Amino acid sequence: QVQLVESGGGLVQAGGSLRLSCVVSGNIISIDAMGWYRQTPGKERELVATSGRSDGTTNYADFVKGRFTISRDNAKNTVYLQMNSLKPEDTGVYFCYANVRRPSNIFQAYSSWGQGTQVTVSS
């Protein structure tokens, strides 16, 4: 079974910073893409940032470009999201995901999700 555990959320003032972490554990062969989504009030869940495994590819939503940075440590099965210059509209629940390959089928990647971590930015 695959488990994802996020940490690092909290309450900060506008302009502050947080770093989110997500650790993937379980019986997995490898992890392909990893990344972060968020659920903000009044909106559907939206993609924040993604990271490829070995080619260094990263993608960011327009609303976080220049402020957030995604990174990963493949040896630790961990993905990070450094969030700077936070705004009140960044408030929401942040979910990490990992596309994992398991021994039962090494040719198919499956998306696994964490429980989410709350980020609250006050003005």
mmCIF file of C-alpha atoms in Angstrom, residues 67-109:
data_model
loop_
_atom_site.group_PDB
_atom_site.id
_atom_site.type_symbol
_atom_site.label_atom_id
_atom_site.label_comp_id
_atom_site.label_asym_id
_atom_site.label_seq_id
_atom_site.Cartn_x
_atom_site.Cartn_y
_atom_site.Cartn_z
ATOM 1 C CA ARG A 67 6.887 32.848 -5.822
ATOM 2 C CA PHE A 68 6.799 29.047 -5.421
ATOM 3 C CA THR A 69 9.490 26.488 -6.154
ATOM 4 C CA ILE A 70 8.993 22.736 -6.409
ATOM 5 C CA SER A 71 11.814 20.282 -5.791
ATOM 6 C CA ARG A 72 12.218 16.597 -5.043
ATOM 7 C CA ASP A 73 14.603 14.127 -3.478
ATOM 8 C CA ASN A 74 14.201 10.808 -5.246
ATOM 9 C CA ALA A 75 16.364 8.947 -2.739
ATOM 10 C CA LYS A 76 13.933 9.959 0.000
ATOM 11 C CA ASN A 77 10.756 9.728 -2.094
ATOM 12 C CA THR A 78 9.982 13.269 -1.060
ATOM 13 C CA VAL A 79 8.663 16.333 -2.860
ATOM 14 C CA TYR A 80 8.828 19.874 -1.511
ATOM 15 C CA LEU A 81 7.061 23.122 -2.233
ATOM 16 C CA GLN A 82 8.798 26.301 -1.144
ATOM 17 C CA MET A 83 6.225 29.071 -0.952
ATOM 18 C CA ASN A 84 7.410 32.668 -0.718
ATOM 19 C CA SER A 85 5.596 35.993 -0.850
ATOM 20 C CA LEU A 86 2.391 34.327 0.247
ATOM 21 C CA LYS A 87 -0.902 36.078 -0.381
ATOM 22 C CA PRO A 88 -4.258 35.698 1.357
ATOM 23 C CA GLU A 89 -5.645 34.125 -1.817
ATOM 24 C CA ASP A 90 -3.131 31.291 -1.388
ATOM 25 C CA THR A 91 -5.159 30.089 1.584
ATOM 26 C CA GLY A 92 -6.413 26.556 1.158
ATOM 27 C CA VAL A 93 -5.679 22.883 1.578
ATOM 28 C CA TYR A 94 -2.618 21.704 -0.287
ATOM 29 C CA PHE A 95 -2.472 18.113 -1.508
ATOM 30 C CA CYS A 96 0.565 16.299 -2.785
ATOM 31 C CA TYR A 97 0.383 13.547 -5.363
ATOM 32 C CA ALA A 98 2.749 10.973 -6.732
ATOM 33 C CA ASN A 99 2.452 8.811 -9.819
ATOM 34 C CA VAL A 100 3.856 5.529 -8.559
ATOM 35 C CA ARG A 101 4.752 2.206 -10.108
ATOM 36 C CA ARG A 102 4.073 -0.832 -7.956
ATOM 37 C CA PRO A 103 5.394 -4.411 -8.148
ATOM 38 C CA SER A 104 1.969 -5.666 -9.233
ATOM 39 C CA ASN A 105 2.254 -3.743 -12.517
ATOM 40 C CA ILE A 106 5.523 -1.985 -13.228
ATOM 41 C CA PHE A 107 4.270 -0.744 -16.603
ATOM 42 C CA GLN A 108 1.423 1.330 -15.217
ATOM 43 C CA ALA A 109 1.696 4.374 -12.990
#
